[in-house]
XYZ file of C-alpha atoms in Angstrom:
722
model
C -38.908 -4.783 -16.639
C -38.659 -8.091 -14.826
C -36.131 -7.811 -12.015
C -34.388 -11.022 -12.983
C -33.709 -9.470 -16.386
C -32.572 -6.219 -14.779
C -29.887 -7.964 -12.737
C -28.274 -9.622 -15.743
C -27.904 -6.396 -17.757
C -25.001 -4.975 -15.676
C -23.169 -8.308 -15.848
C -23.482 -8.406 -19.621
C -22.318 -4.784 -19.724
C -19.187 -5.713 -17.763
C -18.495 -8.544 -20.204
C -18.915 -6.040 -23.023
C -16.391 -3.725 -21.368
C -13.993 -6.659 -21.097
C -14.304 -7.411 -24.818
C -13.760 -3.745 -25.658
C -10.522 -3.893 -23.700
C -9.483 -7.123 -25.408
C -9.589 -5.463 -28.806
C -8.093 -2.209 -27.537
C -4.671 -3.887 -27.389
C -5.532 -5.320 -23.985
C -6.128 -2.016 -22.207
C -2.549 -1.352 -21.128
C -2.075 2.316 -21.993
C -4.197 4.968 -20.216
C -5.808 5.985 -23.502
C -7.000 2.372 -23.812
C -8.234 1.600 -20.287
C -9.516 5.014 -19.164
C -12.744 4.687 -21.235
C -13.379 1.279 -19.655
C -12.896 2.718 -16.176
C -15.297 5.558 -16.951
C -17.954 3.143 -18.240
C -17.613 0.854 -15.215
C -17.826 3.822 -12.830
C -20.920 5.104 -14.659
C -22.576 1.672 -14.392
C -21.848 1.553 -10.662
C -23.086 5.113 -10.153
C -26.413 4.415 -11.853
C -26.998 1.102 -10.076
C -26.041 2.165 -6.576
C -27.214 5.751 -6.890
C -30.698 4.449 -7.698
C -30.441 1.530 -5.278
C -31.089 -0.852 -8.177
C -29.337 -3.996 -6.998
C -30.621 -7.333 -5.667
C -28.976 -7.376 -2.241
C -25.922 -6.825 -0.101
C -23.145 -9.448 -0.171
C -22.266 -11.358 2.998
C -19.891 -10.157 5.700
C -16.786 -11.882 4.397
C -17.513 -10.729 0.857
C -17.770 -7.177 2.157
C -14.453 -7.555 3.973
C -12.821 -8.725 0.738
C -14.294 -5.799 -1.198
C -13.250 -3.432 1.578
C -9.704 -4.794 1.500
C -9.446 -4.228 -2.243
C -10.848 -0.738 -1.802
C -8.375 -0.142 1.018
C -5.552 -1.178 -1.285
C -6.661 1.452 -3.801
C -6.860 4.086 -1.055
C -3.372 3.171 0.144
C -2.085 3.608 -3.400
C -3.349 7.188 -3.295
C -1.672 7.731 0.080
C 1.683 6.755 -1.438
C 1.551 10.005 -3.418
C 2.840 11.664 -0.232
C 6.317 10.233 -0.882
C 6.220 9.059 -4.514
C 8.357 10.954 -7.057
C 5.499 11.114 -9.586
C 1.942 11.988 -8.576
C 0.710 11.118 -12.051
C 2.046 7.574 -11.755
C 0.150 7.184 -8.485
C -3.045 8.582 -9.948
C -3.037 6.297 -12.978
C -2.220 3.200 -10.908
C -4.930 4.021 -8.365
C -7.466 4.718 -11.117
C -6.837 1.335 -12.708
C -7.123 -0.369 -9.319
C -10.384 1.485 -8.599
C -11.721 0.173 -11.907
C -10.969 -3.391 -10.814
C -12.604 -2.801 -7.434
C -15.772 -1.477 -9.063
C -15.871 -4.421 -11.485
C -15.566 -6.776 -8.520
C -18.160 -4.965 -6.386
C -20.741 -4.532 -9.150
C -20.376 -8.172 -10.192
C -20.437 -9.464 -6.615
C -23.613 -7.500 -5.951
C -25.383 -8.568 -9.143
C -24.431 -12.181 -8.423
C -26.680 -12.092 -5.371
C -29.405 -12.843 -7.924
C -29.502 -16.094 -9.859
C -29.967 -14.293 -13.168
C -26.721 -12.396 -12.604
C -24.814 -15.634 -12.011
C -26.372 -17.200 -15.090
C -25.467 -14.138 -17.158
C -21.777 -14.571 -16.413
C -21.830 -18.308 -17.129
C -23.257 -17.889 -20.600
C -21.635 -14.510 -21.093
C -18.233 -16.163 -20.768
C -19.209 -18.671 -23.452
C -20.391 -15.880 -25.750
C -17.275 -13.796 -25.061
C -15.038 -16.788 -25.798
C -16.881 -17.303 -29.080
C -16.304 -13.657 -30.032
C -12.644 -13.894 -29.018
C -11.996 -17.076 -31.003
C -13.979 -15.886 -34.026
C -12.222 -12.519 -34.150
C -8.773 -14.038 -33.699
C -9.254 -16.748 -36.303
C -10.822 -14.255 -38.674
C -7.884 -11.907 -38.304
C -5.345 -14.704 -38.713
C -7.038 -15.910 -41.893
C -7.761 -12.563 -43.553
C -4.766 -10.397 -42.723
C -2.333 -9.572 -45.491
C 0.439 -9.016 -42.953
C 0.546 -12.085 -40.738
C 3.846 -10.962 -39.219
C 2.071 -7.984 -37.627
C 0.115 -10.367 -35.371
C 3.288 -12.025 -34.085
C 6.204 -10.795 -31.998
C 9.411 -12.765 -32.536
C 7.402 -15.600 -34.125
C 4.998 -15.730 -31.152
C 1.310 -14.863 -31.476
C 0.653 -11.536 -29.747
C -2.781 -10.663 -31.140
C -5.005 -9.090 -29.878
C -3.093 -7.592 -26.918
C 0.272 -6.924 -28.628
C 2.281 -9.016 -26.140
C 2.603 -12.834 -26.410
C 2.625 -13.714 -22.695
C -0.461 -11.642 -21.980
C -2.151 -13.019 -25.085
C -1.619 -16.501 -23.631
C -3.216 -15.398 -20.370
C -6.162 -13.929 -22.261
C -6.783 -17.189 -24.124
C -6.475 -19.380 -21.021
C -8.504 -17.251 -18.584
C -11.865 -18.625 -19.876
C -10.581 -22.195 -20.319
C -11.687 -23.825 -17.057
C -15.195 -22.268 -16.970
C -15.707 -23.299 -20.598
C -14.458 -26.804 -19.888
C -16.964 -27.175 -17.072
C -19.827 -25.975 -19.282
C -18.805 -28.796 -21.624
C -18.612 -31.280 -18.729
C -21.805 -30.325 -16.876
C -24.500 -32.984 -17.390
C -27.115 -30.440 -16.406
C -26.200 -28.217 -19.339
C -28.013 -28.288 -22.687
C -26.370 -30.801 -24.989
C -26.152 -28.404 -27.921
C -24.062 -25.979 -25.814
C -21.687 -28.579 -24.436
C -20.120 -29.374 -27.797
C -19.344 -25.748 -28.736
C -18.005 -25.115 -25.229
C -15.534 -27.974 -25.652
C -14.610 -26.742 -29.122
C -14.019 -23.204 -27.862
C -11.867 -24.387 -24.973
C -9.823 -26.469 -27.417
C -9.397 -23.509 -29.776
C -8.292 -21.271 -26.907
C -5.730 -23.859 -25.836
C -4.305 -24.046 -29.350
C -4.188 -20.253 -29.673
C -2.390 -20.078 -26.333
C 0.115 -22.600 -27.653
C 0.925 -20.239 -30.543
C 2.138 -17.647 -28.017
C 4.911 -19.994 -26.792
C 4.521 -18.496 -23.305
C 6.486 -20.415 -20.672
C 4.843 -18.608 -17.766
C 1.366 -19.381 -19.075
C 2.348 -23.018 -19.708
C 3.485 -23.633 -16.135
C 0.630 -21.642 -14.614
C -1.864 -23.650 -16.673
C -0.266 -26.958 -15.667
C -0.400 -26.045 -11.976
C -3.968 -24.759 -12.266
C -4.918 -28.086 -13.893
C -3.546 -29.941 -10.880
C -5.464 -27.604 -8.573
C -8.650 -28.097 -10.579
C -8.525 -31.885 -10.424
C -7.667 -31.851 -6.731
C -10.627 -29.574 -6.001
C -13.368 -30.622 -8.423
C -15.809 -33.380 -7.397
C -16.275 -34.369 -11.073
C -12.799 -35.591 -11.890
C -13.604 -38.446 -14.256
C -15.797 -36.544 -16.689
C -13.573 -33.471 -16.444
C -10.573 -35.614 -17.315
C -12.355 -37.083 -20.334
C -13.174 -33.641 -21.709
C -9.735 -32.258 -20.900
C -8.219 -35.249 -22.684
C -10.207 -34.338 -25.799
C -8.882 -30.768 -25.741
C -5.323 -31.944 -25.128
C -5.563 -34.643 -27.799
C -6.757 -32.155 -30.413
C -3.976 -29.759 -29.423
C -1.404 -32.557 -29.619
C -2.703 -33.480 -33.071
C -2.283 -29.887 -34.239
C 1.083 -29.454 -32.465
C 3.458 -30.251 -35.361
C 1.745 -27.806 -37.704
C 1.193 -25.031 -35.173
C 4.765 -25.259 -33.927
C 5.954 -24.300 -37.407
C 5.081 -20.683 -36.617
C 7.807 -20.713 -33.975
C 10.262 -22.887 -35.869
C 9.947 -21.306 -39.331
C 8.236 -17.958 -38.796
C 4.742 -16.727 -39.795
C 5.919 -15.329 -43.136
C 7.157 -18.737 -44.269
C 4.210 -20.715 -42.892
C 1.222 -18.561 -43.819
C -2.350 -19.498 -42.884
C -2.125 -23.197 -43.782
C -1.814 -24.581 -40.198
C -4.849 -22.555 -39.131
C -6.945 -23.928 -41.982
C -5.722 -27.517 -41.954
C -5.156 -28.147 -38.249
C -6.535 -25.595 -35.798
C -10.017 -25.172 -37.254
C -10.564 -28.891 -38.074
C -9.398 -29.885 -34.578
C -11.755 -27.330 -33.050
C -14.667 -28.688 -35.098
C -13.723 -32.241 -34.135
C -13.808 -31.248 -30.462
C -17.305 -29.792 -30.953
C -18.511 -33.065 -32.476
C -16.908 -35.166 -29.748
C -18.511 -32.912 -27.152
C -21.925 -33.464 -28.701
C -21.405 -37.231 -28.847
C -20.391 -37.358 -25.187
C -23.346 -35.186 -24.188
C -25.803 -37.465 -25.999
C -24.318 -40.771 -24.834
C -23.472 -39.863 -21.254
C -27.038 -40.082 -19.819
C -27.074 -43.782 -20.724
C -23.966 -44.519 -18.668
C -24.262 -45.474 -15.013
C -21.191 -45.107 -12.799
C -21.208 -46.128 -9.148
C -19.806 -43.951 -6.384
C -16.930 -46.373 -5.777
C -15.903 -46.274 -9.433
C -16.214 -42.487 -9.394
C -13.945 -42.232 -6.347
C -11.306 -44.509 -7.845
C -11.571 -42.656 -11.149
C -11.095 -39.353 -9.357
C -7.843 -40.564 -7.823
C -6.738 -41.883 -11.199
C -7.646 -38.555 -12.803
C -5.258 -36.697 -10.516
C -2.549 -39.261 -11.248
C -3.183 -38.994 -14.982
C -2.969 -35.200 -14.913
C 0.377 -35.407 -13.145
C 1.515 -38.147 -15.500
C 0.181 -36.272 -18.508
C 2.195 -33.213 -17.567
C 5.305 -35.359 -17.326
C 4.404 -37.139 -20.558
C 3.918 -33.855 -22.380
C 7.336 -32.708 -21.251
C 8.801 -36.032 -22.333
C 7.225 -35.820 -25.786
C 8.210 -32.195 -26.336
C 11.675 -32.714 -24.920
C 12.638 -35.786 -26.892
C 12.607 -38.323 -24.063
C 12.444 -38.554 -20.292
C 16.137 -37.888 -19.770
C 16.075 -34.946 -22.168
C 13.020 -33.534 -20.391
C 14.711 -33.592 -17.002
C 17.796 -32.088 -18.612
C 15.607 -29.330 -20.033
C 14.004 -28.623 -16.655
C 17.437 -28.615 -15.030
C 18.662 -26.286 -17.767
C 15.714 -23.931 -17.281
C 16.327 -23.835 -13.537
C 20.060 -23.267 -14.015
C 19.333 -20.574 -16.576
C 16.978 -18.861 -14.176
C 19.561 -18.958 -11.388
C 22.180 -17.569 -13.778
C 19.760 -14.822 -14.740
C 19.135 -13.950 -11.105
C 22.877 -13.765 -10.543
C 23.429 -11.774 -13.717
C 25.602 -14.426 -15.375
C 23.713 -14.883 -18.638
C 26.255 -14.803 -21.484
C 26.385 -12.088 -24.130
C 24.188 -9.848 -21.970
C 21.114 -11.404 -23.539
C 18.861 -11.997 -20.553
C 17.190 -15.320 -20.288
C 17.945 -16.684 -23.716
C 20.406 -18.941 -25.375
C 22.601 -17.698 -28.167
C 20.225 -19.042 -30.819
C 16.584 -19.537 -29.839
C 15.609 -20.726 -33.292
C 17.732 -23.835 -32.754
C 15.242 -25.058 -30.134
C 12.236 -27.083 -31.293
C 10.020 -25.202 -28.846
C 10.401 -22.063 -26.784
C 9.117 -23.990 -23.765
C 12.509 -25.733 -23.694
C 14.600 -22.542 -23.705
C 16.038 -21.843 -20.243
C 16.050 -18.477 -18.511
C 13.803 -15.742 -17.171
C 13.831 -13.450 -20.246
C 15.709 -10.804 -18.308
C 13.226 -10.577 -15.460
C 15.998 -11.062 -12.919
C 16.987 -7.389 -13.225
C 13.368 -6.249 -12.959
C 12.844 -8.413 -9.881
C 16.163 -7.391 -8.327
C 15.263 -3.694 -8.536
C 11.769 -4.388 -7.182
C 13.218 -6.199 -4.174
C 15.696 -3.357 -3.679
C 12.768 -0.915 -3.654
C 11.029 -3.032 -1.032
C 14.159 -3.159 1.112
C 14.513 0.616 0.786
C 10.887 1.362 1.707
C 9.410 -1.801 3.283
C 6.313 -0.202 4.806
C 4.930 2.006 2.057
C 7.019 1.232 -1.017
C 8.341 3.768 -3.499
C 4.871 4.843 -4.599
C 2.195 3.301 -6.798
C 3.099 3.469 -10.471
C 6.624 4.722 -9.686
C 8.676 1.559 -10.145
C 9.644 2.675 -13.652
C 11.744 5.506 -12.219
C 13.669 3.405 -9.721
C 14.278 0.752 -12.367
C 15.807 3.290 -14.744
C 18.050 4.394 -11.889
C 19.121 1.026 -10.450
C 19.083 -1.331 -13.449
C 22.147 -3.333 -14.420
C 21.115 -4.277 -17.939
C 21.169 -1.682 -20.693
C 17.479 -2.072 -21.441
C 14.341 -0.278 -20.345
C 11.292 -1.611 -18.524
C 8.146 -0.130 -17.061
C 6.678 -3.047 -15.108
C 8.050 -5.511 -12.569
C 6.585 -8.542 -14.390
C 5.480 -9.884 -11.010
C 2.353 -8.855 -9.121
C 3.696 -9.838 -5.661
C 7.046 -8.090 -6.142
C 5.450 -5.114 -7.857
C 2.967 -4.675 -5.032
C 5.690 -4.830 -2.382
C 7.985 -2.510 -4.338
C 5.383 0.185 -4.973
C 3.074 -0.064 -1.948
C 5.138 -1.951 0.637
C 3.929 -4.353 3.289
C 0.748 -2.367 3.823
C -0.268 -2.671 0.184
C 0.796 -6.310 0.035
C -1.282 -7.219 3.078
C -4.330 -5.373 1.760
C -4.220 -6.868 -1.743
C -3.095 -10.419 -1.062
C -4.876 -10.566 2.273
C -8.128 -9.787 0.450
C -7.489 -12.292 -2.329
C -6.359 -14.930 0.158
C -9.433 -14.417 2.344
C -11.662 -14.791 -0.707
C -10.018 -18.066 -1.750
C -10.082 -19.490 1.783
C -13.767 -18.608 2.100
C -14.567 -20.235 -1.237
C -12.553 -23.381 -0.548
C -13.578 -23.906 3.082
C -16.843 -25.765 2.280
C -15.027 -27.926 -0.253
C -12.288 -28.765 2.249
C -14.892 -29.665 4.869
C -16.725 -31.908 2.408
C -13.465 -33.596 1.423
C -12.679 -34.247 5.076
C -16.098 -35.791 5.631
C -15.662 -37.967 2.551
C -12.223 -39.084 3.697
C -13.538 -40.023 7.124
C -16.370 -41.965 5.560
C -14.014 -43.848 3.247
C -11.767 -44.658 6.173
C -14.872 -45.604 8.192
C -13.999 -43.261 11.018
C -17.425 -41.813 11.119
C -20.979 -42.342 9.850
C -21.941 -41.203 6.341
C -23.030 -37.590 6.389
C -26.028 -38.373 4.159
C -27.458 -41.080 6.398
C -26.311 -43.959 4.238
C -27.792 -42.671 0.994
C -25.482 -42.361 -2.002
C -25.536 -39.623 -4.568
C -25.212 -40.693 -8.187
C -23.782 -37.375 -9.349
C -21.295 -34.955 -7.809
C -22.354 -31.493 -6.709
C -22.363 -29.577 -9.987
C -22.538 -26.186 -8.299
C -19.351 -27.029 -6.388
C -17.652 -28.207 -9.579
C -18.577 -24.955 -11.333
C -17.162 -22.968 -8.418
C -13.932 -24.960 -8.531
C -13.597 -24.193 -12.254
C -13.811 -20.499 -11.374
C -11.244 -20.983 -8.610
C -8.899 -22.721 -11.064
C -9.175 -19.642 -13.280
C -8.234 -17.348 -10.399
C -5.344 -19.650 -9.453
C -4.079 -19.574 -13.035
C -4.284 -15.775 -13.065
C -2.432 -15.465 -9.756
C 0.312 -17.888 -10.793
C 0.847 -16.256 -14.154
C 0.658 -12.753 -12.656
C 3.523 -13.748 -10.356
C 5.863 -13.795 -13.380
C 4.227 -11.321 -15.777
C 2.469 -7.954 -15.874
C -1.141 -9.149 -16.018
C -2.370 -6.637 -13.404
C -1.440 -3.743 -15.682
C -3.603 -5.079 -18.536
C -7.338 -4.664 -17.917
C -8.294 -7.255 -20.541
C -6.661 -9.917 -18.353
C -7.577 -8.775 -14.852
C -11.245 -7.856 -15.432
C -12.309 -11.466 -16.263
C -10.268 -12.737 -13.310
C -12.157 -10.340 -11.026
C -15.473 -11.479 -12.511
C -14.631 -15.138 -11.860
C -13.477 -14.386 -8.314
C -16.660 -12.438 -7.603
C -18.879 -15.235 -8.928
C -17.053 -17.899 -6.923
C -17.232 -15.792 -3.763
C -20.918 -15.025 -4.298
C -21.664 -18.752 -3.981
C -20.830 -18.434 -0.273
C -23.582 -15.800 0.067
C -26.336 -17.982 -1.396
C -29.188 -18.764 0.911
C -28.539 -15.718 3.076
C -31.630 -13.806 4.153
C -31.324 -10.399 2.540
C -34.219 -9.017 4.559
C -32.158 -9.332 7.755
C -29.397 -7.320 6.092
C -31.465 -4.200 5.410
C -29.477 -2.198 7.925
C -26.430 -2.722 5.700
C -28.177 -1.648 2.521
C -27.928 2.101 3.037
C -24.271 2.406 3.994
C -23.221 -0.137 1.385
C -25.159 1.698 -1.293
C -23.658 5.074 -0.518
C -20.135 3.764 0.023
C -20.083 2.248 -3.463
C -21.776 5.340 -4.888
C -19.033 7.497 -3.378
C -16.329 5.282 -4.869
C -18.070 5.430 -8.250
C -18.290 9.239 -8.162
C -14.657 9.551 -7.111
C -13.534 7.170 -9.857
C -15.722 8.770 -12.512
C -14.336 12.236 -11.821
C -10.800 10.996 -11.322
C -10.739 9.208 -14.684
C -12.861 11.549 -16.804
C -10.625 14.599 -16.428
C -7.413 12.760 -17.411
C -9.218 11.188 -20.354
C -10.501 14.543 -21.623
C -7.004 15.965 -21.110
C -5.617 13.094 -23.158
C -8.022 13.890 -25.975
C -7.055 17.570 -25.894
C -3.393 16.564 -25.990
C -4.031 14.361 -29.014
C -5.839 17.211 -30.770
C -2.944 19.548 -30.004
C -0.517 17.113 -31.612
C -2.740 16.799 -34.697
C -3.109 20.588 -35.043
C 0.556 21.367 -34.349
C 1.353 21.879 -38.038
C -1.931 23.092 -39.499
C -3.077 25.395 -36.681
C -0.353 26.076 -34.064
C -2.342 28.712 -32.087
C -5.229 26.267 -31.628
C -2.779 23.512 -30.720
C -1.205 25.692 -28.008
C -4.634 26.500 -26.601
C -5.606 22.819 -26.547
C -2.339 21.888 -24.814
C -2.975 24.555 -22.168
C -6.472 23.181 -21.536
C -5.044 19.666 -21.238
C -2.474 20.867 -18.698
C -5.262 22.372 -16.578
C -7.462 19.262 -16.753
C -4.579 16.940 -15.822
C -2.589 18.871 -13.195
C -0.239 15.949 -12.480
C 0.552 14.917 -16.062
C 3.679 16.240 -17.763
C 2.608 15.231 -21.275
C 0.504 18.354 -22.072
C 3.432 20.524 -21.009
C 5.786 18.525 -23.206
C 3.436 19.158 -26.124
C 3.589 22.871 -25.297
C 7.356 22.584 -25.240
C 7.375 20.988 -28.684
C 5.126 23.718 -30.071
C 7.316 26.513 -28.696
C 10.470 24.734 -29.786
C 9.150 24.276 -33.326
C 8.279 27.974 -33.464
C 11.770 28.886 -32.237
C 13.417 26.714 -34.883
C 11.278 27.993 -37.756
C 11.546 31.755 -37.254
C 14.149 33.979 -38.919
C 13.809 36.733 -36.302
C 16.320 36.588 -33.461
C 13.950 38.128 -30.932
C 11.189 35.665 -31.753
C 13.657 32.793 -31.567
C 14.771 33.844 -28.085
C 11.188 34.420 -26.916
C 9.928 31.094 -28.164
C 12.918 29.167 -26.852
C 12.451 30.826 -23.460
C 8.805 29.746 -23.449
C 9.902 26.233 -24.414
C 12.284 26.176 -21.453
C 9.493 27.315 -19.141
C 7.237 24.500 -20.390
C 10.054 21.976 -19.923
C 10.693 23.199 -16.371
C 6.995 22.908 -15.531
C 6.980 19.379 -16.940
C 10.018 18.542 -14.797
C 8.170 19.882 -11.777
C 5.342 17.436 -12.434
C 7.654 14.514 -13.257
C 10.808 15.134 -11.205
C 12.054 11.546 -11.657
C 11.457 11.265 -15.398
C 14.898 11.400 -16.983
C 13.468 12.188 -20.422
C 11.767 15.336 -19.112
C 14.831 16.328 -17.106
C 17.134 15.886 -20.085
C 14.751 17.930 -22.242
C 14.923 20.803 -19.756
C 18.726 20.540 -19.594
C 19.175 20.591 -23.367
C 16.796 23.532 -23.766
C 18.561 25.552 -21.073
C 21.905 24.926 -22.762
C 20.504 25.923 -26.140
C 19.048 29.157 -24.763
C 22.362 29.966 -23.046
C 24.197 29.592 -26.340
C 21.724 31.791 -28.215
C 21.723 34.486 -25.527
C 25.510 34.512 -25.646
C 25.588 34.771 -29.441
C 23.131 37.665 -29.544
C 24.494 39.504 -26.515
C 26.520 42.006 -28.590
C 23.892 42.504 -31.299
C 20.663 44.398 -31.597
C 17.715 42.088 -30.953
C 14.006 42.865 -30.877
C 12.664 43.350 -27.340
C 10.589 40.647 -25.712
C 7.237 40.217 -27.413
C 7.936 42.710 -30.215
C 9.184 40.349 -32.905
C 6.630 39.389 -35.605
C 6.904 35.630 -34.930
C 7.084 35.877 -31.145
C 4.606 33.761 -29.159
C 5.075 35.973 -26.108
C 1.825 37.678 -27.036
C 0.225 37.988 -23.596
C 1.338 39.706 -20.427
C 2.051 36.343 -18.802
C 4.061 34.864 -21.670
C 5.919 38.156 -22.159
C 6.916 38.134 -18.489
C 8.107 34.519 -18.729
C 10.141 35.173 -21.868
C 11.675 38.324 -20.379
C 12.715 36.399 -17.264
C 14.631 33.714 -19.128
C 16.076 36.123 -21.691
C 17.395 38.229 -18.843
C 19.381 35.386 -17.282
C 23.149 35.401 -17.930
C 24.441 32.533 -20.105
C 26.389 31.082 -17.167
C 23.260 30.948 -15.020
C 21.393 29.198 -17.804
C 24.244 26.696 -18.104
C 24.128 26.135 -14.346
C 20.421 25.435 -14.737
C 21.182 23.004 -17.563
C 23.846 21.323 -15.432
C 21.421 20.828 -12.527
C 18.874 19.160 -14.789
C 21.560 17.026 -16.432
C 22.717 15.898 -12.989
C 19.156 14.927 -12.094
C 18.739 13.077 -15.389
C 21.931 11.133 -14.685
C 20.773 10.397 -11.146
C 17.547 8.844 -12.398
C 19.193 7.141 -15.372
C 22.962 6.687 -14.946
C 23.167 4.719 -18.198
C 21.772 7.531 -20.360
C 24.581 8.579 -22.694
C 22.893 11.792 -23.795
C 22.799 13.166 -20.253
C 26.414 12.149 -19.643
C 27.558 13.829 -22.855
C 25.667 17.016 -21.993
C 27.160 17.053 -18.496
C 30.673 16.624 -19.908
C 30.077 19.361 -22.473
C 28.962 21.787 -19.796
C 31.974 20.971 -17.635
C 34.353 22.004 -20.417
C 32.789 25.477 -20.355
C 33.421 26.029 -16.625
């Protein structure tokens, strides 16, 4: 096989993994992202184990990769003080997946075919994404299922993250449409796809995505050397979106059930096709146009001004006038401040009393309740500033310290979440690595801009000896499109949980790796042979560690699922499968909770007192083991407390009656020496001791979730028996 073909295969495989995650509800739950992590680790193991890669990245690229790897290692270290080891393990496994995606891509991008594969792979992936989404919107019989509160959530089940998914490929696609060196027949579809993605993102009504996109647009036009043509193509996408706006906004204003598929058929698809045609026309006519450098420079300055003015104009149009727009911005800011202070009326975080009264969700003030999430995250950082509370453990401290009577698992902010869970050390490793990558990528562009400025001000001689270039550097413009994507991801991740969803973060890592690889071009790989060996085996070691660390939990998850399925039809097999799952995942409480449910069901269904006591005792043992694995999980703690109380009551009731001995009842599951010993232990405890055990677990449940009424009621009930 030709080596140039070999280097593009892993890149296409990574894009395939990304698409699999997109249509696996975004890859948020472990059962969704664990297969992706296993595949990525297997790809890395094969490539680096065999030494089948084009070269070693440059020094700074290696430092960035090492920093990201160090962040993952530090996450594992936080298990030393984190309440839940399983939370740490899952968070570190997801981070290791991102690191391997970044490293494999960065390495394959040392070859030109690898870089080309991502460029056209992004176009192909965007086509699949748009085609699948439009197909689902047009063919579904339950349109409401694709929306959450009248906001498009498909395919990742959460509107804000769906917006991020649609906008992640936007800037690379726009540049493919802009690039004069690209084939004309690809430029039109690229513009059409970028327009379709923008309209789909609009259907999500995501405020965070809207502002992140606007700021990334400003960054793109400040950084790109091809401002005029980029502005023309962006104007086409924005014009088509504006044309479709009244119809598409009906989904928010009236609801999907009332609107149906008509806006998709009559506005979104025709506007997308129109953008394709306009893109083709521009591509065919553009070679005949001649623009001087002076006009290009002036146009570039005007492009930046128009982007800023366009943002203001869009706000003015959507807000009903300039004054109303400023009032809306002031209202959003005031609403956010009120949220942060906890003053939002009616305890409805970040919303007005009637959202449907607003013509667009973009005009509704507030933070959607994030103030409480952010407040607890900052409290965690203040409590443990160096190492945080432990990777993946924020959920427990939030349940404990929240003000609002609502649950949350994620901080909805990558910076705050990183500081809360991994402290300053984790923050420096993660954001230091990302910052170093961006500085390295932007340094040549900044130097070129400085030289251009000096030349325009005539403070120095032209760097090209007086010759003028008719076209801007297209490679630089492509890199800046990738940087704009990373900037969008970082800005949006600052106010939402994008890091936790692999379908959003994997493409961001691919774009960052490709942009950073441009700084390695032209480097002599032969002189780097001394790095080849240690780099190869370091990545191989990470791949092996990740493969093992993710495979066992995934198999355990499958065994747990099988146990749940077989719970009714074949309880003995279900118990065996749950036991295997508990062995394969020694930090996960879920297999033990399944065992608890099986024993509890057997205790409830039997008519024999001895079997009921045996099975309930085994259920209590499983609940206690689960609490040992998840000592901060109030649900597990409350389960153990309720089971201990129930066993105390049954032991007390049957104390004066004749009951079958342990393991002798026909329906008893204490059928081995180990289970018989466990059942005998709990059955032998006095009722008061069992109630004391229940009280201790209820106290712990209340400590980790003071707002849980069930734990408070149980604690009060036990107190009356003292």
